[in-house]
mmCIF file of C-alpha atoms in Angstrom:
data_model
loop_
_atom_site.group_PDB
_atom_site.id
_atom_site.type_symbol
_atom_site.label_atom_id
_atom_site.label_comp_id
_atom_site.label_asym_id
_atom_site.label_seq_id
_atom_site.Cartn_x
_atom_site.Cartn_y
_atom_site.Cartn_z
ATOM 1 C CA MET A 1 -0.915 -8.354 -7.807
ATOM 2 C CA ASN A 2 1.541 -5.686 -6.795
ATOM 3 C CA SER A 3 3.089 -6.955 -3.567
ATOM 4 C CA ASP A 4 5.994 -4.526 -3.716
ATOM 5 C CA ILE A 5 4.815 -2.747 -0.543
ATOM 6 C CA THR A 6 3.645 -5.028 2.250
ATOM 7 C CA LEU A 7 1.967 -5.050 5.645
ATOM 8 C CA GLN A 8 5.449 -5.362 7.133
ATOM 9 C CA ASP A 9 6.360 -2.012 5.533
ATOM 10 C CA SER A 10 3.252 -0.497 7.114
ATOM 11 C CA PHE A 11 4.155 -1.690 10.619
ATOM 12 C CA ALA A 12 7.758 -0.527 10.152
ATOM 13 C CA ALA A 13 6.490 2.907 9.075
ATOM 14 C CA ARG A 14 4.227 3.090 12.098
ATOM 15 C CA VAL A 15 7.133 2.468 14.453
ATOM 16 C CA ARG A 16 9.277 5.017 12.571
ATOM 17 C CA ILE A 17 6.750 7.864 12.701
ATOM 18 C CA ALA A 18 5.421 7.161 16.220
ATOM 19 C CA GLY A 19 5.361 10.335 18.311
ATOM 20 C CA ARG A 20 5.781 12.530 15.218
ATOM 21 C CA VAL A 21 2.229 12.270 13.855
ATOM 22 C CA ARG A 22 -1.138 12.180 15.594
ATOM 23 C CA THR A 23 -3.303 9.108 16.016
ATOM 24 C CA THR A 24 -6.547 10.610 14.735
ATOM 25 C CA PRO A 25 -9.988 9.663 16.095
ATOM 26 C CA ILE A 26 -12.893 7.837 14.472
ATOM 27 C CA VAL A 27 -16.353 9.142 15.366
ATOM 28 C CA PHE A 28 -19.834 7.696 14.768
ATOM 29 C CA SER A 29 -22.039 9.857 12.529
ATOM 30 C CA PRO A 30 -25.689 9.763 13.644
ATOM 31 C CA SER A 31 -26.829 11.851 10.673
ATOM 32 C CA LEU A 32 -25.098 9.795 7.962
ATOM 33 C CA SER A 33 -26.089 6.543 9.666
ATOM 34 C CA GLU A 34 -29.711 7.664 9.670
ATOM 35 C CA ALA A 35 -29.522 8.818 6.046
ATOM 36 C CA THR A 36 -28.107 5.471 4.842
ATOM 37 C CA GLY A 37 -29.603 3.021 7.343
ATOM 38 C CA CYS A 38 -26.089 1.786 8.066
ATOM 39 C CA ASP A 39 -23.346 2.313 10.673
ATOM 40 C CA ILE A 40 -21.323 5.222 9.296
ATOM 41 C CA ARG A 41 -18.182 6.540 10.962
ATOM 42 C CA LEU A 42 -15.694 9.254 10.070
ATOM 43 C CA LYS A 43 -11.915 8.971 10.365
ATOM 44 C CA LEU A 44 -10.917 12.503 11.303
ATOM 45 C CA GLU A 45 -7.539 12.546 9.590
ATOM 46 C CA HIS A 46 -8.024 16.240 8.806
ATOM 47 C CA THR A 47 -7.096 16.825 12.458
ATOM 48 C CA GLN A 48 -3.554 15.664 11.655
ATOM 49 C CA ILE A 49 -0.834 18.182 12.633
ATOM 50 C CA THR A 50 -0.471 19.807 9.196
ATOM 51 C CA GLY A 51 -4.165 19.477 8.408
ATOM 52 C CA SER A 52 -3.956 16.388 6.205
ATOM 53 C CA PHE A 53 -2.823 12.751 5.988
ATOM 54 C CA LYS A 54 0.195 13.783 3.874
ATOM 55 C CA LEU A 55 2.312 14.211 7.013
ATOM 56 C CA ARG A 56 2.403 10.434 7.508
ATOM 57 C CA GLY A 57 4.065 9.650 4.193
ATOM 58 C CA ALA A 58 6.377 12.661 4.279
ATOM 59 C CA THR A 59 7.569 11.815 7.806
ATOM 60 C CA ASN A 60 8.194 8.153 6.946
ATOM 61 C CA ALA A 61 10.082 9.102 3.782
ATOM 62 C CA VAL A 62 12.289 11.688 5.507
ATOM 63 C CA LEU A 63 13.106 9.317 8.379
ATOM 64 C CA SER A 64 13.916 6.511 5.895
ATOM 65 C CA LEU A 65 16.715 8.512 4.257
ATOM 66 C CA THR A 66 20.341 7.515 4.723
ATOM 67 C CA GLU A 67 22.630 9.821 6.708
ATOM 68 C CA ALA A 68 24.213 11.043 3.451
ATOM 69 C CA GLU A 69 20.803 11.779 1.913
ATOM 70 C CA ARG A 70 19.660 13.626 5.031
ATOM 71 C CA ALA A 71 22.809 15.733 4.919
ATOM 72 C CA ASN A 72 22.029 16.695 1.305
ATOM 73 C CA GLY A 73 18.447 17.722 2.074
ATOM 74 C CA VAL A 74 15.092 17.077 0.399
ATOM 75 C CA VAL A 75 13.246 18.879 -2.367
ATOM 76 C CA GLY A 76 9.721 18.687 -3.723
ATOM 77 C CA VAL A 77 7.267 20.430 -6.000
ATOM 78 C CA SER A 78 3.899 21.039 -4.367
ATOM 79 C CA THR A 79 1.238 23.677 -4.039
ATOM 80 C CA GLY A 80 -0.440 22.300 -0.975
ATOM 81 C CA ASN A 81 -0.711 19.480 1.505
ATOM 82 C CA HIS A 82 2.357 17.465 0.424
ATOM 83 C CA GLY A 83 4.502 20.599 0.589
ATOM 84 C CA ARG A 84 3.231 21.389 4.077
ATOM 85 C CA GLY A 85 3.773 17.832 5.248
ATOM 86 C CA LEU A 86 7.255 17.559 3.744
ATOM 87 C CA ALA A 87 8.345 20.932 5.131
ATOM 88 C CA TYR A 88 7.123 20.021 8.628
ATOM 89 C CA ALA A 89 8.621 16.506 8.558
ATOM 90 C CA ALA A 90 12.007 17.814 7.361
ATOM 91 C CA LYS A 91 12.067 20.527 10.023
ATOM 92 C CA GLN A 92 11.296 18.004 12.764
ATOM 93 C CA ALA A 93 14.105 15.760 11.532
ATOM 94 C CA GLY A 94 16.600 18.616 11.134
ATOM 95 C CA VAL A 95 16.788 18.145 7.370
ATOM 96 C CA ARG A 96 17.024 21.033 4.894
ATOM 97 C CA CYS A 97 13.953 21.297 2.673
ATOM 98 C CA ILE A 98 13.268 23.284 -0.496
ATOM 99 C CA ILE A 99 9.788 23.419 -2.043
ATOM 100 C CA CYS A 100 9.636 24.672 -5.639
ATOM 101 C CA MET A 101 6.506 26.447 -6.848
ATOM 102 C CA SER A 102 5.352 28.516 -9.786
ATOM 103 C CA GLU A 103 4.350 32.204 -9.714
ATOM 104 C CA LEU A 104 0.704 31.115 -9.984
ATOM 105 C CA VAL A 105 0.610 29.612 -6.486
ATOM 106 C CA PRO A 106 -1.459 31.835 -4.121
ATOM 107 C CA GLN A 107 0.595 33.780 -1.581
ATOM 108 C CA ASN A 108 -1.188 32.204 1.405
ATOM 109 C CA LYS A 109 0.018 28.746 0.312
ATOM 110 C CA VAL A 110 3.577 30.030 -0.111
ATOM 111 C CA GLU A 111 3.466 31.561 3.388
ATOM 112 C CA GLY A 112 1.959 28.352 4.799
ATOM 113 C CA ILE A 113 4.900 26.300 3.592
ATOM 114 C CA LYS A 114 7.474 28.907 4.677
ATOM 115 C CA ALA A 115 5.861 28.848 8.130
ATOM 116 C CA GLN A 116 6.759 25.144 8.370
ATOM 117 C CA GLY A 117 10.423 26.068 7.965
ATOM 118 C CA ALA A 118 11.070 25.238 4.324
ATOM 119 C CA GLU A 119 12.843 27.386 1.765
ATOM 120 C CA VAL A 120 10.473 28.230 -1.095
ATOM 121 C CA ARG A 121 11.703 28.868 -4.645
ATOM 122 C CA ILE A 122 9.284 30.517 -7.054
ATOM 123 C CA VAL A 123 10.110 29.494 -10.601
ATOM 124 C CA GLY A 124 8.227 30.172 -13.832
ATOM 125 C CA ARG A 125 4.508 30.030 -14.491
ATOM 126 C CA SER A 126 3.723 26.324 -14.147
ATOM 127 C CA GLN A 127 4.395 23.163 -12.149
ATOM 128 C CA ASP A 128 6.561 22.023 -15.054
ATOM 129 C CA ASP A 129 8.743 25.128 -14.716
ATOM 130 C CA ALA A 130 9.057 24.476 -10.993
ATOM 131 C CA GLN A 131 10.001 20.850 -11.711
ATOM 132 C CA VAL A 132 12.961 22.059 -13.802
ATOM 133 C CA GLU A 133 14.338 23.729 -10.665
ATOM 134 C CA VAL A 134 13.718 20.509 -8.682
ATOM 135 C CA ASP A 135 15.643 18.490 -11.301
ATOM 136 C CA LYS A 136 18.543 20.953 -11.053
ATOM 137 C CA LEU A 137 18.659 20.573 -7.258
ATOM 138 C CA VAL A 138 18.492 16.769 -7.553
ATOM 139 C CA ALA A 139 21.451 16.905 -9.961
ATOM 140 C CA GLU A 140 23.297 18.829 -7.240
ATOM 141 C CA GLY A 141 22.635 15.985 -4.775
ATOM 142 C CA MET A 142 19.327 16.792 -3.055
ATOM 143 C CA VAL A 143 16.732 13.998 -2.719
ATOM 144 C CA MET A 144 13.347 14.475 -4.369
ATOM 145 C CA LEU A 145 10.392 13.128 -2.392
ATOM 146 C CA PRO A 146 7.293 13.003 -4.633
ATOM 147 C CA PRO A 147 3.685 13.375 -3.410
ATOM 148 C CA PHE A 148 2.437 9.805 -3.902
ATOM 149 C CA ASP A 149 4.295 7.373 -6.202
ATOM 150 C CA HIS A 150 7.044 6.352 -3.776
ATOM 151 C CA ARG A 151 7.461 3.286 -1.550
ATOM 152 C CA ASP A 152 8.112 5.154 1.700
ATOM 153 C CA ILE A 153 5.336 7.683 1.037
ATOM 154 C CA ILE A 154 2.786 4.898 0.419
ATOM 155 C CA ALA A 155 3.947 2.932 3.472
ATOM 156 C CA GLY A 156 3.619 6.058 5.601
ATOM 157 C CA GLN A 157 0.091 6.795 4.347
ATOM 158 C CA SER A 158 -0.876 3.162 5.025
ATOM 159 C CA THR A 159 -0.453 3.666 8.772
ATOM 160 C CA VAL A 160 -3.845 5.405 8.821
ATOM 161 C CA ALA A 161 -5.392 2.032 7.854
ATOM 162 C CA LEU A 162 -3.781 0.278 10.841
ATOM 163 C CA GLU A 163 -5.475 2.819 13.098
ATOM 164 C CA MET A 164 -8.823 2.375 11.329
ATOM 165 C CA LEU A 165 -8.747 -1.403 11.826
ATOM 166 C CA GLU A 166 -7.959 -1.030 15.541
ATOM 167 C CA GLN A 167 -10.667 1.597 16.008
ATOM 168 C CA THR A 168 -13.303 -0.303 13.985
ATOM 169 C CA PRO A 169 -12.261 -3.986 13.896
ATOM 170 C CA ASP A 170 -15.520 -5.124 12.248
ATOM 171 C CA LEU A 171 -15.123 -2.710 9.348
ATOM 172 C CA GLU A 172 -16.951 -3.693 6.127
ATOM 173 C CA THR A 173 -16.459 -0.730 3.783
ATOM 174 C CA VAL A 174 -13.898 2.066 3.677
ATOM 175 C CA LEU A 175 -14.266 5.206 1.540
ATOM 176 C CA VAL A 176 -11.000 6.861 0.509
ATOM 177 C CA PRO A 177 -10.421 10.080 -1.478
ATOM 178 C CA LEU A 178 -8.710 9.144 -4.744
ATOM 179 C CA SER A 179 -6.113 11.277 -6.530
ATOM 180 C CA GLY A 180 -2.585 10.086 -7.363
ATOM 181 C CA GLY A 181 -3.266 6.948 -5.341
ATOM 182 C CA GLY A 182 -0.695 7.160 -2.540
ATOM 183 C CA LEU A 183 -3.351 7.118 0.168
ATOM 184 C CA ILE A 184 -5.689 4.524 -1.319
ATOM 185 C CA SER A 185 -2.812 2.213 -2.313
ATOM 186 C CA GLY A 186 -1.552 2.150 1.267
ATOM 187 C CA VAL A 187 -5.017 1.800 2.788
ATOM 188 C CA ALA A 188 -6.112 -0.948 0.370
ATOM 189 C CA MET A 189 -2.862 -2.895 0.823
ATOM 190 C CA VAL A 190 -3.383 -3.028 4.602
ATOM 191 C CA MET A 191 -7.118 -3.785 4.442
ATOM 192 C CA LYS A 192 -6.761 -6.609 1.908
ATOM 193 C CA ALA A 193 -3.805 -8.134 3.798
ATOM 194 C CA VAL A 194 -5.789 -8.219 7.044
ATOM 195 C CA ASN A 195 -9.265 -9.004 5.692
ATOM 196 C CA PRO A 196 -9.793 -9.361 1.920
ATOM 197 C CA SER A 197 -13.573 -9.022 2.328
ATOM 198 C CA ILE A 198 -13.319 -5.350 3.380
ATOM 199 C CA ARG A 199 -14.511 -3.243 0.432
ATOM 200 C CA VAL A 200 -12.177 -0.392 -0.479
ATOM 201 C CA ILE A 201 -13.916 2.290 -2.536
ATOM 202 C CA GLY A 202 -12.079 5.234 -4.063
ATOM 203 C CA VAL A 203 -14.010 8.464 -4.470
ATOM 204 C CA SER A 204 -12.951 11.279 -6.792
ATOM 205 C CA MET A 205 -14.519 14.307 -8.422
ATOM 206 C CA GLU A 206 -16.014 14.239 -11.917
ATOM 207 C CA ARG A 207 -13.751 17.076 -13.056
ATOM 208 C CA GLY A 208 -10.249 15.840 -13.908
ATOM 209 C CA ALA A 209 -10.167 12.491 -12.086
ATOM 210 C CA ALA A 210 -6.794 11.308 -13.357
ATOM 211 C CA MET A 211 -6.581 7.918 -11.628
ATOM 212 C CA TYR A 212 -10.182 7.039 -12.513
ATOM 213 C CA GLU A 213 -9.648 7.910 -16.192
ATOM 214 C CA SER A 214 -6.286 6.109 -16.251
ATOM 215 C CA GLN A 215 -7.827 2.938 -14.792
ATOM 216 C CA GLN A 216 -10.586 3.093 -17.424
ATOM 217 C CA ALA A 217 -7.879 3.371 -20.098
ATOM 218 C CA GLY A 218 -5.890 0.500 -18.579
ATOM 219 C CA LYS A 219 -2.730 2.588 -18.279
ATOM 220 C CA PRO A 220 -1.594 5.957 -16.883
ATOM 221 C CA ILE A 221 -2.795 8.699 -19.229
ATOM 222 C CA PHE A 222 -2.713 12.485 -19.270
ATOM 223 C CA VAL A 223 -5.931 14.005 -17.923
ATOM 224 C CA GLU A 224 -6.498 17.757 -18.086
ATOM 225 C CA GLU A 225 -6.542 19.367 -14.658
ATOM 226 C CA LEU A 226 -9.807 21.285 -14.138
ATOM 227 C CA SER A 227 -10.869 23.653 -11.398
ATOM 228 C CA THR A 228 -12.857 21.870 -8.704
ATOM 229 C CA LEU A 229 -13.881 22.248 -5.066
ATOM 230 C CA ALA A 230 -11.818 19.082 -4.477
ATOM 231 C CA ASP A 231 -8.634 20.877 -5.621
ATOM 232 C CA SER A 232 -6.310 18.596 -3.613
ATOM 233 C CA LEU A 233 -7.462 15.686 -5.796
ATOM 234 C CA GLY A 234 -6.268 17.405 -8.992
ATOM 235 C CA GLY A 235 -3.120 16.585 -10.927
ATOM 236 C CA GLY A 236 -1.962 13.548 -12.864
ATOM 237 C CA VAL A 237 -0.784 10.090 -11.843
ATOM 238 C CA GLY A 238 2.499 10.259 -13.750
ATOM 239 C CA LEU A 239 2.886 8.528 -17.111
ATOM 240 C CA ASP A 240 5.817 6.520 -15.727
ATOM 241 C CA ASN A 241 3.897 5.550 -12.554
ATOM 242 C CA GLN A 242 5.817 2.855 -10.649
ATOM 243 C CA HIS A 243 3.490 1.830 -7.804
ATOM 244 C CA THR A 244 0.110 3.460 -7.296
ATOM 245 C CA PHE A 245 -1.495 2.699 -10.677
ATOM 246 C CA ALA A 246 -0.941 -1.058 -10.302
ATOM 247 C CA MET A 247 -1.831 -1.101 -6.617
ATOM 248 C CA THR A 248 -5.077 0.787 -7.256
ATOM 249 C CA ARG A 249 -5.926 -1.548 -10.126
ATOM 250 C CA ASP A 250 -5.226 -4.704 -8.128
ATOM 251 C CA LEU A 251 -6.526 -3.773 -4.667
ATOM 252 C CA VAL A 252 -9.362 -1.233 -4.976
ATOM 253 C CA ASP A 253 -12.863 -2.695 -5.374
ATOM 254 C CA GLU A 254 -14.665 0.263 -6.888
ATOM 255 C CA MET A 255 -14.187 3.876 -7.947
ATOM 256 C CA ILE A 256 -16.975 6.437 -7.737
ATOM 257 C CA LEU A 257 -17.199 10.029 -8.992
ATOM 258 C CA VAL A 258 -19.089 12.884 -7.332
ATOM 259 C CA THR A 259 -20.264 16.217 -8.749
ATOM 260 C CA GLU A 260 -19.306 19.727 -7.629
ATOM 261 C CA THR A 261 -22.809 20.168 -6.173
ATOM 262 C CA GLU A 262 -22.433 16.943 -4.171
ATOM 263 C CA ILE A 263 -19.014 18.058 -2.876
ATOM 264 C CA ALA A 264 -20.430 21.421 -1.736
ATOM 265 C CA GLN A 265 -23.324 19.617 -0.037
ATOM 266 C CA ALA A 266 -20.846 17.353 1.783
ATOM 267 C CA ILE A 267 -18.763 20.325 3.016
ATOM 268 C CA ARG A 268 -22.016 21.859 4.324
ATOM 269 C CA HIS A 269 -23.081 18.601 5.941
ATOM 270 C CA ALA A 270 -19.694 18.159 7.639
ATOM 271 C CA TYR A 271 -19.960 21.626 9.148
ATOM 272 C CA TRP A 272 -23.610 21.770 10.206
ATOM 273 C CA GLN A 273 -24.152 18.105 11.128
ATOM 274 C CA GLU A 274 -20.687 16.872 12.156
ATOM 275 C CA ARG A 275 -19.176 20.196 13.335
ATOM 276 C CA GLN A 276 -16.098 19.646 11.187
ATOM 277 C CA VAL A 277 -14.322 22.064 8.850
ATOM 278 C CA ILE A 278 -13.074 20.011 5.895
ATOM 279 C CA GLU A 279 -11.754 20.704 2.408
ATOM 280 C CA GLY A 280 -13.495 19.508 -0.738
ATOM 281 C CA SER A 281 -11.118 16.611 -1.269
ATOM 282 C CA GLY A 282 -11.788 15.363 2.266
ATOM 283 C CA SER A 283 -15.555 15.513 1.769
ATOM 284 C CA VAL A 284 -15.916 13.180 -1.226
ATOM 285 C CA GLY A 285 -16.777 10.091 0.857
ATOM 286 C CA ILE A 286 -19.558 11.981 2.622
ATOM 287 C CA ALA A 287 -20.659 13.294 -0.788
ATOM 288 C CA ALA A 288 -20.956 9.754 -2.176
ATOM 289 C CA LEU A 289 -22.926 8.588 0.882
ATOM 290 C CA LEU A 290 -25.360 11.518 0.797
ATOM 291 C CA ALA A 291 -25.893 11.010 -2.970
ATOM 292 C CA GLY A 292 -26.728 7.335 -2.428
ATOM 293 C CA LYS A 293 -23.770 6.229 -4.576
ATOM 294 C CA ILE A 294 -22.438 3.629 -2.081
ATOM 295 C CA ARG A 295 -24.377 0.353 -2.292
ATOM 296 C CA ASN A 296 -24.901 -1.377 1.072
ATOM 297 C CA PRO A 297 -22.106 0.414 2.977
ATOM 298 C CA GLY A 298 -22.699 -1.709 6.119
ATOM 299 C CA ARG A 299 -20.260 -0.741 8.843
ATOM 300 C CA CYS A 300 -18.452 1.955 6.937
ATOM 301 C CA VAL A 301 -15.650 4.426 7.626
ATOM 302 C CA SER A 302 -15.251 7.484 5.434
ATOM 303 C CA LEU A 303 -11.704 8.828 5.606
ATOM 304 C CA ILE A 304 -11.708 12.632 5.959
ATOM 305 C CA SER A 305 -8.324 13.432 4.459
ATOM 306 C CA GLY A 306 -7.790 17.167 4.910
ATOM 307 C CA GLN A 307 -9.003 20.501 6.269
ATOM 308 C CA ASN A 308 -6.873 23.028 4.350
ATOM 309 C CA ILE A 309 -9.695 24.877 2.619
ATOM 310 C CA ASP A 310 -9.672 28.627 1.993
ATOM 311 C CA MET A 311 -11.840 29.843 4.874
ATOM 312 C CA ALA A 312 -13.534 32.577 2.831
ATOM 313 C CA LEU A 313 -14.613 29.917 0.321
ATOM 314 C CA HIS A 314 -15.726 27.645 3.171
ATOM 315 C CA HIS A 315 -17.838 30.449 4.603
ATOM 316 C CA ARG A 316 -19.570 30.988 1.261
ATOM 317 C CA ILE A 317 -20.302 27.254 0.888
ATOM 318 C CA ILE A 318 -21.695 26.704 4.387
ATOM 319 C CA SER A 319 -23.798 29.853 4.086
ATOM 320 C CA GLY A 320 -25.640 28.157 1.246
ATOM 321 C CA GLU A 321 -24.107 30.094 -1.633
ATOM 322 C CA ASP A 322 -23.994 28.163 -4.905
ATOM 323 C CA VAL A 323 -20.238 28.395 -5.387
ATOM 324 C CA ASP A 324 -19.126 27.505 -8.893
ATOM 325 C CA VAL A 325 -15.328 27.343 -8.883
ATOM 326 C CA THR A 326 -15.498 25.849 -12.373
ATOM 327 C CA ALA A 327 -16.684 29.236 -13.659
ATOM 328 C CA GLU A 328 -14.268 31.178 -11.468
ATOM 329 C CA GLY A 329 -11.158 29.293 -12.414
#
């Protein structure tokens, strides 16, 4: 088992980021509880300051830097929630931050990251092109903080699990959105350290589920990124993955995939039944519950990971439109 990152790291991260991130609430869901015959609750992590859990890991990583590293600044490549979280965390800590992106990134995402105080560099037509600029800045002395496969990032994300255990001490099942594995690795590490009988289930989308496919293959593999309503769950796990592949393999009990239709239904449900605006990636746990894909959830918490959905798209989905992003993009 990968014991590289421990419960002690989680508690240390919690102390480090205290006062810089929100403790987010857990609420009981009458509608999901009725639908499943179990006690279903939602961890509203989408109400985090930058709209997703990513702020926890970014804040812990920035605050864990040495004085020399902080003086040199941080750099990352991101189109979304990690970029927002890293930009905000760096600004709060007084650390220079550059986020590198390709020309294909929508302008609203570029503006969103600039609004958090980061410098944005637009390079080339792909993430790979943007990464070349990151590598150049690292060679000049800046510190790269990646989205998920990093000790301090994982330890920071794991603090959400400490909150969940305090808010629901008799937890039996936890549903976690699964992408590169930074979130689920941290959550599963904490849960299994405290109570090994808690089931940790990763939920991803059918289209381009890189960690799921890599686990099936027994090693990190390249998985084509496809358009999906759960766009924040896209992207690979890294062929030279150092932490999250092994931690997911050793600590996660089950991985489940949901369809685009099920994701859209979950976004609708969250809005009309729970009064929550959530992005596709944050809805996958609800999607799995509504589709009957979670066996005997018992006392279950579904982690709602983010809210940064395009509001025009959200409006179309909740209005009942059959939105097919797979055809659009």
